[in-house]
Amino acid sequence: MIIILKNIDAFKNIKTSTIEELAKKGSVFKLEKKEVLFHEGDLVENVYFLISGKVSIYKMNEFGERKIIFILNQGDMINEILIKNSTTAVACEAFEKATIVKFNTKEFIDIMEKDFSLVKNILDSLEKRNRRLYRQLKNSTYIKIEKKLAAKLYRLNREFGVDKGEWRLLDVKGITMTYLADMLGCKRETLSRAMKILQNENLVKLENKKIYIKPDELSSFFKS
């Protein structure tokens, strides 16, 4: 367990006694693809960290449509620490098979009180997530859908891109047109039209259900 926990970003460079206590308190379990970890509005009494696989964080709008906020990767903290017994504002679902470690919130806070390095790591995780939210907010207002899509593909490339000559392959299974539409909060048909525009600009190509992009050109496109 200790070796596994050391691969989680929030637990790096913390006290040996802290990692040992976390190993005693933590509980590891698995999620199948599309299995829900928690729903929006749930009272979540645990703190979750992703050991392997990926999970989606999303919200539902008033029409019952999903808006994907994040895809989280191995080593990421999944949810915020809910101190005042408030309910979670988002939902979490396994994007693919995932292994997760959970800690009781109260016990985790007690451990944090003994190691400020752990506190700083948690704050750093939340700061990075807030920065991602700010970028999403910037890209969601008064911008054409094709530019929103370009910005999203550019961001996905930073996490999942693999060099394939002049192109970069988004090497992540499950990124379908429907899923991209959920990420952008639009209809699939609208997403398809936006994708066609990017293809016509030679910024994106689709082959065998895989997405290839040109990151630098996409960046110039959505910033113009």
C-alpha atoms as a printed R data frame, in Angstrom:
    type eleno elety resid chain resno       x      y       z
1   ATOM     1    CA   MET     A     1   0.000  0.000   0.000
2   ATOM     2    CA   ILE     A     2   2.802  2.461   0.875
3   ATOM     3    CA   ILE     A     3   4.393  2.077  -2.577
4   ATOM     4    CA   ILE     A     4   1.000  2.647  -4.229
5   ATOM     5    CA   LEU     A     5   0.312  5.791  -2.179
6   ATOM     6    CA   LYS     A     6   3.705  7.293  -3.048
7   ATOM     7    CA   ASN     A     7   2.566  7.433  -6.708
8   ATOM     8    CA   ILE     A     8  -0.296  9.784  -5.790
9   ATOM     9    CA   ASP     A     9   0.643 13.436  -6.287
10  ATOM    10    CA   ALA     A    10  -0.826 14.598  -2.983
11  ATOM    11    CA   PHE     A    11   1.318 12.141  -1.016
12  ATOM    12    CA   LYS     A    12   4.723 13.008  -2.456
13  ATOM    13    CA   ASN     A    13   7.411 14.413  -0.146
14  ATOM    14    CA   ILE     A    14   5.349 13.993   3.003
15  ATOM    15    CA   LYS     A    15   6.551 12.514   6.299
16  ATOM    16    CA   THR     A    16   7.232  8.783   6.485
17  ATOM    17    CA   SER     A    17   4.939  8.575   9.511
18  ATOM    18    CA   THR     A    18   2.182 10.260   7.483
19  ATOM    19    CA   ILE     A    19   2.401  7.827   4.575
20  ATOM    20    CA   GLU     A    20   2.400  4.921   7.051
21  ATOM    21    CA   GLU     A    21  -0.738  6.244   8.747
22  ATOM    22    CA   LEU     A    22  -2.426  6.789   5.384
23  ATOM    23    CA   ALA     A    23  -1.613  3.203   4.437
24  ATOM    24    CA   LYS     A    24  -3.363  1.995   7.582
25  ATOM    25    CA   LYS     A    25  -6.439  4.177   7.101
26  ATOM    26    CA   GLY     A    26  -6.871  3.830   3.330
27  ATOM    27    CA   SER     A    27  -9.155  1.351   1.581
28  ATOM    28    CA   VAL     A    28  -8.590  0.325  -2.052
29  ATOM    29    CA   PHE     A    29 -11.416 -0.663  -4.413
30  ATOM    30    CA   LYS     A    30 -12.132 -0.866  -8.134
31  ATOM    31    CA   LEU     A    31 -14.710  0.705 -10.448
32  ATOM    32    CA   GLU     A    32 -15.857 -0.726 -13.750
33  ATOM    33    CA   LYS     A    33 -16.182  1.519 -16.794
34  ATOM    34    CA   LYS     A    34 -19.211  3.863 -16.446
35  ATOM    35    CA   GLU     A    35 -19.740  2.856 -12.822
36  ATOM    36    CA   VAL     A    36 -20.684  5.889 -10.730
37  ATOM    37    CA   LEU     A    37 -18.556  6.751  -7.690
38  ATOM    38    CA   PHE     A    38 -20.916  9.441  -6.420
39  ATOM    39    CA   HIS     A    39 -23.814 11.482  -7.760
40  ATOM    40    CA   GLU     A    40 -24.303 15.240  -7.715
41  ATOM    41    CA   GLY     A    41 -25.969 16.161  -4.430
42  ATOM    42    CA   ASP     A    42 -24.645 13.144  -2.515
43  ATOM    43    CA   LEU     A    43 -23.295 13.554   0.999
44  ATOM    44    CA   VAL     A    44 -19.751 12.250   0.462
45  ATOM    45    CA   GLU     A    45 -17.953 11.336   3.658
46  ATOM    46    CA   ASN     A    46 -14.758 10.081   2.014
47  ATOM    47    CA   VAL     A    47 -11.820 11.585   0.151
48  ATOM    48    CA   TYR     A    48 -10.914  9.682  -3.030
49  ATOM    49    CA   PHE     A    49  -7.629  9.438  -4.948
50  ATOM    50    CA   LEU     A    50  -7.082  7.740  -8.299
51  ATOM    51    CA   ILE     A    51  -4.479  4.958  -8.253
52  ATOM    52    CA   SER     A    52  -4.956  3.846 -11.869
53  ATOM    53    CA   GLY     A    53  -7.338  4.398 -14.772
54  ATOM    54    CA   LYS     A    54  -9.400  7.523 -15.427
55  ATOM    55    CA   VAL     A    55 -12.628  9.023 -14.093
56  ATOM    56    CA   SER     A    56 -14.954 11.736 -15.390
57  ATOM    57    CA   ILE     A    57 -16.203 14.624 -13.265
58  ATOM    58    CA   TYR     A    58 -19.475 16.052 -14.581
59  ATOM    59    CA   LYS     A    59 -22.621 18.058 -13.828
60  ATOM    60    CA   MET     A    60 -26.158 17.715 -15.125
61  ATOM    61    CA   ASN     A    61 -27.995 20.724 -16.542
62  ATOM    62    CA   GLU     A    62 -31.677 21.516 -16.168
63  ATOM    63    CA   PHE     A    63 -32.436 19.412 -19.283
64  ATOM    64    CA   GLY     A    64 -30.784 16.305 -17.850
65  ATOM    65    CA   GLU     A    65 -27.747 16.631 -20.126
66  ATOM    66    CA   ARG     A    66 -24.223 15.957 -18.897
67  ATOM    67    CA   LYS     A    67 -21.446 18.537 -18.997
68  ATOM    68    CA   ILE     A    68 -18.064 16.889 -18.560
69  ATOM    69    CA   ILE     A    69 -15.796 19.107 -16.466
70  ATOM    70    CA   PHE     A    70 -12.643 17.020 -16.096
71  ATOM    71    CA   ILE     A    71 -11.122 13.711 -17.021
72  ATOM    72    CA   LEU     A    72  -8.875 12.831 -14.084
73  ATOM    73    CA   ASN     A    73  -5.806 10.623 -14.387
74  ATOM    74    CA   GLN     A    74  -3.691  8.327 -12.263
75  ATOM    75    CA   GLY     A    75  -2.411 10.116  -9.160
76  ATOM    76    CA   ASP     A    76  -5.153 12.774  -9.109
77  ATOM    77    CA   MET     A    77  -7.285 13.745  -6.133
78  ATOM    78    CA   ILE     A    78 -10.878 13.076  -7.200
79  ATOM    79    CA   ASN     A    79 -13.082 15.133  -4.904
80  ATOM    80    CA   GLU     A    80 -12.852 18.111  -2.608
81  ATOM    81    CA   ILE     A    81 -12.708 17.649   1.140
82  ATOM    82    CA   LEU     A    82 -16.212 18.412   2.400
83  ATOM    83    CA   ILE     A    83 -15.642 19.725   5.925
84  ATOM    84    CA   LYS     A    84 -19.128 20.977   6.819
85  ATOM    85    CA   ASN     A    85 -21.089 17.893   5.759
86  ATOM    86    CA   SER     A    86 -22.206 19.683   2.602
87  ATOM    87    CA   THR     A    87 -23.204 17.722  -0.468
88  ATOM    88    CA   THR     A    88 -21.009 17.365  -3.516
89  ATOM    89    CA   ALA     A    89 -21.660 19.766  -6.405
90  ATOM    90    CA   VAL     A    90 -20.551 17.302  -9.095
91  ATOM    91    CA   ALA     A    91 -20.809 13.637 -10.014
92  ATOM    92    CA   CYS     A    92 -18.031 11.144 -10.733
93  ATOM    93    CA   GLU     A    93 -18.079  8.180 -13.117
94  ATOM    94    CA   ALA     A    94 -15.354  5.768 -14.232
95  ATOM    95    CA   PHE     A    95 -14.199  6.741 -17.730
96  ATOM    96    CA   GLU     A    96 -12.457  3.374 -17.880
97  ATOM    97    CA   LYS     A    97 -11.648  0.656 -15.341
98  ATOM    98    CA   ALA     A    98 -10.187  2.431 -12.333
99  ATOM    99    CA   THR     A    99  -8.567  1.641  -9.007
100 ATOM   100    CA   ILE     A   100  -9.250  4.092  -6.198
101 ATOM   101    CA   VAL     A   101  -8.138  4.571  -2.609
102 ATOM   102    CA   LYS     A   102 -10.521  6.213  -0.161
103 ATOM   103    CA   PHE     A   103 -10.120  7.769   3.282
104 ATOM   104    CA   ASN     A   104 -12.739  8.804   5.779
105 ATOM   105    CA   THR     A   105 -12.837 12.605   5.634
106 ATOM   106    CA   LYS     A   106 -12.525 13.157   9.382
107 ATOM   107    CA   GLU     A   107  -9.600 10.743   9.670
108 ATOM   108    CA   PHE     A   108  -7.904 12.354   6.664
109 ATOM   109    CA   ILE     A   109  -8.223 15.828   8.181
110 ATOM   110    CA   ASP     A   110  -6.707 14.525  11.418
111 ATOM   111    CA   ILE     A   111  -3.708 13.276   9.419
112 ATOM   112    CA   MET     A   112  -3.408 16.608   7.591
113 ATOM   113    CA   GLU     A   113  -3.164 18.418  10.921
114 ATOM   114    CA   LYS     A   114   0.074 16.544  11.662
115 ATOM   115    CA   ASP     A   115   1.865 17.214   8.350
116 ATOM   116    CA   PHE     A   116   1.848 20.611   6.663
117 ATOM   117    CA   SER     A   117   3.508 19.154   3.545
118 ATOM   118    CA   LEU     A   118   0.338 17.134   2.979
119 ATOM   119    CA   VAL     A   119  -1.744 20.289   3.433
120 ATOM   120    CA   LYS     A   120   0.382 22.128   0.846
121 ATOM   121    CA   ASN     A   121   0.020 19.250  -1.622
122 ATOM   122    CA   ILE     A   122  -3.764 19.297  -1.249
123 ATOM   123    CA   LEU     A   123  -3.831 23.079  -1.738
124 ATOM   124    CA   ASP     A   124  -1.635 22.713  -4.824
125 ATOM   125    CA   SER     A   125  -4.042 20.143  -6.259
126 ATOM   126    CA   LEU     A   126  -7.009 22.453  -5.693
127 ATOM   127    CA   GLU     A   127  -5.141 25.423  -7.186
128 ATOM   128    CA   LYS     A   128  -4.376 23.487 -10.379
129 ATOM   129    CA   ARG     A   129  -8.007 22.427 -10.638
130 ATOM   130    CA   ASN     A   130  -9.206 25.999 -10.188
131 ATOM   131    CA   ARG     A   131  -6.862 27.163 -12.945
132 ATOM   132    CA   ARG     A   132  -8.357 24.553 -15.260
133 ATOM   133    CA   LEU     A   133 -11.835 25.794 -14.373
134 ATOM   134    CA   TYR     A   134 -10.834 29.393 -15.091
135 ATOM   135    CA   ARG     A   135  -9.539 28.392 -18.532
136 ATOM   136    CA   GLN     A   136 -12.773 26.525 -19.226
137 ATOM   137    CA   LEU     A   137 -14.811 29.532 -18.158
138 ATOM   138    CA   LYS     A   138 -12.800 31.783 -20.452
139 ATOM   139    CA   ASN     A   139 -13.341 29.391 -23.358
140 ATOM   140    CA   SER     A   140 -17.086 29.010 -22.713
141 ATOM   141    CA   THR     A   141 -18.249 32.616 -23.129
142 ATOM   142    CA   TYR     A   142 -18.933 34.364 -26.417
143 ATOM   143    CA   ILE     A   143 -16.775 31.970 -28.415
144 ATOM   144    CA   LYS     A   144 -17.866 30.010 -31.473
145 ATOM   145    CA   ILE     A   145 -18.293 26.300 -30.917
146 ATOM   146    CA   GLU     A   146 -15.460 25.398 -33.304
147 ATOM   147    CA   LYS     A   147 -13.061 27.509 -31.228
148 ATOM   148    CA   LYS     A   148 -14.311 25.902 -28.020
149 ATOM   149    CA   LEU     A   149 -13.689 22.507 -29.601
150 ATOM   150    CA   ALA     A   150 -10.212 23.548 -30.737
151 ATOM   151    CA   ALA     A   151  -9.373 24.691 -27.208
152 ATOM   152    CA   LYS     A   152 -10.666 21.432 -25.718
153 ATOM   153    CA   LEU     A   153  -8.707 19.267 -28.166
154 ATOM   154    CA   TYR     A   154  -5.599 21.323 -27.443
155 ATOM   155    CA   ARG     A   155  -6.068 20.703 -23.725
156 ATOM   156    CA   LEU     A   156  -6.638 16.954 -24.244
157 ATOM   157    CA   ASN     A   157  -3.426 16.827 -26.252
158 ATOM   158    CA   ARG     A   158  -1.470 18.115 -23.257
159 ATOM   159    CA   GLU     A   159  -2.654 15.116 -21.262
160 ATOM   160    CA   PHE     A   160  -3.001 12.363 -23.849
161 ATOM   161    CA   GLY     A   161  -1.150 13.475 -27.009
162 ATOM   162    CA   VAL     A   162   1.329 11.119 -28.723
163 ATOM   163    CA   ASP     A   163   3.571 12.153 -31.630
164 ATOM   164    CA   LYS     A   164   2.585 10.667 -34.978
165 ATOM   165    CA   GLY     A   165   4.715 12.558 -37.497
166 ATOM   166    CA   GLU     A   166   3.205 15.963 -38.230
167 ATOM   167    CA   TRP     A   167   0.123 14.989 -36.201
168 ATOM   168    CA   ARG     A   168  -0.550 14.226 -32.541
169 ATOM   169    CA   LEU     A   169  -2.807 11.298 -31.675
170 ATOM   170    CA   LEU     A   170  -5.182 11.779 -28.735
171 ATOM   171    CA   ASP     A   171  -4.321  8.422 -27.215
172 ATOM   172    CA   VAL     A   172  -7.292  7.906 -24.913
173 ATOM   173    CA   LYS     A   173 -10.067  5.389 -25.483
174 ATOM   174    CA   GLY     A   174 -13.657  6.502 -25.119
175 ATOM   175    CA   ILE     A   175 -13.348 10.038 -26.523
176 ATOM   176    CA   THR     A   176 -16.291  9.819 -28.923
177 ATOM   177    CA   MET     A   177 -18.221 12.608 -30.618
178 ATOM   178    CA   THR     A   178 -20.943 12.188 -28.015
179 ATOM   179    CA   TYR     A   179 -18.431 12.425 -25.176
180 ATOM   180    CA   LEU     A   180 -16.826 15.545 -26.673
181 ATOM   181    CA   ALA     A   181 -20.290 17.075 -26.965
182 ATOM   182    CA   ASP     A   182 -20.821 16.333 -23.260
183 ATOM   183    CA   MET     A   183 -17.501 18.001 -22.477
184 ATOM   184    CA   LEU     A   184 -18.554 21.135 -24.333
185 ATOM   185    CA   GLY     A   185 -22.164 21.072 -23.198
186 ATOM   186    CA   CYS     A   186 -23.603 21.023 -26.723
187 ATOM   187    CA   LYS     A   187 -25.602 18.713 -28.979
188 ATOM   188    CA   ARG     A   188 -23.785 15.976 -30.874
189 ATOM   189    CA   GLU     A   189 -24.912 17.436 -34.186
190 ATOM   190    CA   THR     A   190 -23.435 20.817 -33.233
191 ATOM   191    CA   LEU     A   191 -20.183 19.141 -32.268
192 ATOM   192    CA   SER     A   192 -20.046 17.275 -35.582
193 ATOM   193    CA   ARG     A   193 -20.402 20.545 -37.522
194 ATOM   194    CA   ALA     A   194 -17.617 22.129 -35.486
195 ATOM   195    CA   MET     A   195 -15.372 19.104 -36.046
196 ATOM   196    CA   LYS     A   196 -16.008 19.339 -39.780
197 ATOM   197    CA   ILE     A   197 -14.823 22.966 -39.769
198 ATOM   198    CA   LEU     A   198 -11.580 21.964 -38.045
199 ATOM   199    CA   GLN     A   199 -11.103 19.130 -40.518
200 ATOM   200    CA   ASN     A   200 -11.596 21.502 -43.453
201 ATOM   201    CA   GLU     A   201  -8.940 23.770 -41.921
202 ATOM   202    CA   ASN     A   202  -6.585 20.734 -41.796
203 ATOM   203    CA   LEU     A   203  -6.294 21.103 -38.014
204 ATOM   204    CA   VAL     A   204  -7.908 17.758 -37.192
205 ATOM   205    CA   LYS     A   205  -8.266 14.409 -38.921
206 ATOM   206    CA   LEU     A   206 -10.336 11.370 -37.956
207 ATOM   207    CA   GLU     A   207  -9.116  7.897 -38.841
208 ATOM   208    CA   ASN     A   208 -10.537  4.599 -37.559
209 ATOM   209    CA   LYS     A   209 -12.386  6.405 -34.745
210 ATOM   210    CA   LYS     A   210  -9.129  8.041 -33.621
211 ATOM   211    CA   ILE     A   211  -8.539 11.790 -33.414
212 ATOM   212    CA   TYR     A   212  -5.347 13.393 -34.714
213 ATOM   213    CA   ILE     A   213  -4.606 17.088 -34.259
214 ATOM   214    CA   LYS     A   214  -2.019 19.776 -34.956
215 ATOM   215    CA   PRO     A   215  -1.628 21.468 -31.545
216 ATOM   216    CA   ASP     A   216   0.236 24.631 -32.585
217 ATOM   217    CA   GLU     A   217  -2.201 25.358 -35.382
218 ATOM   218    CA   LEU     A   218  -5.173 24.630 -33.100
219 ATOM   219    CA   SER     A   219  -3.769 27.044 -30.534
220 ATOM   220    CA   SER     A   220  -3.486 29.804 -33.142
221 ATOM   221    CA   PHE     A   221  -7.023 29.037 -34.337
222 ATOM   222    CA   PHE     A   222  -8.810 29.326 -30.989
223 ATOM   223    CA   LYS     A   223  -6.759 32.368 -29.935
224 ATOM   224    CA   SER     A   224  -7.455 34.288 -33.143
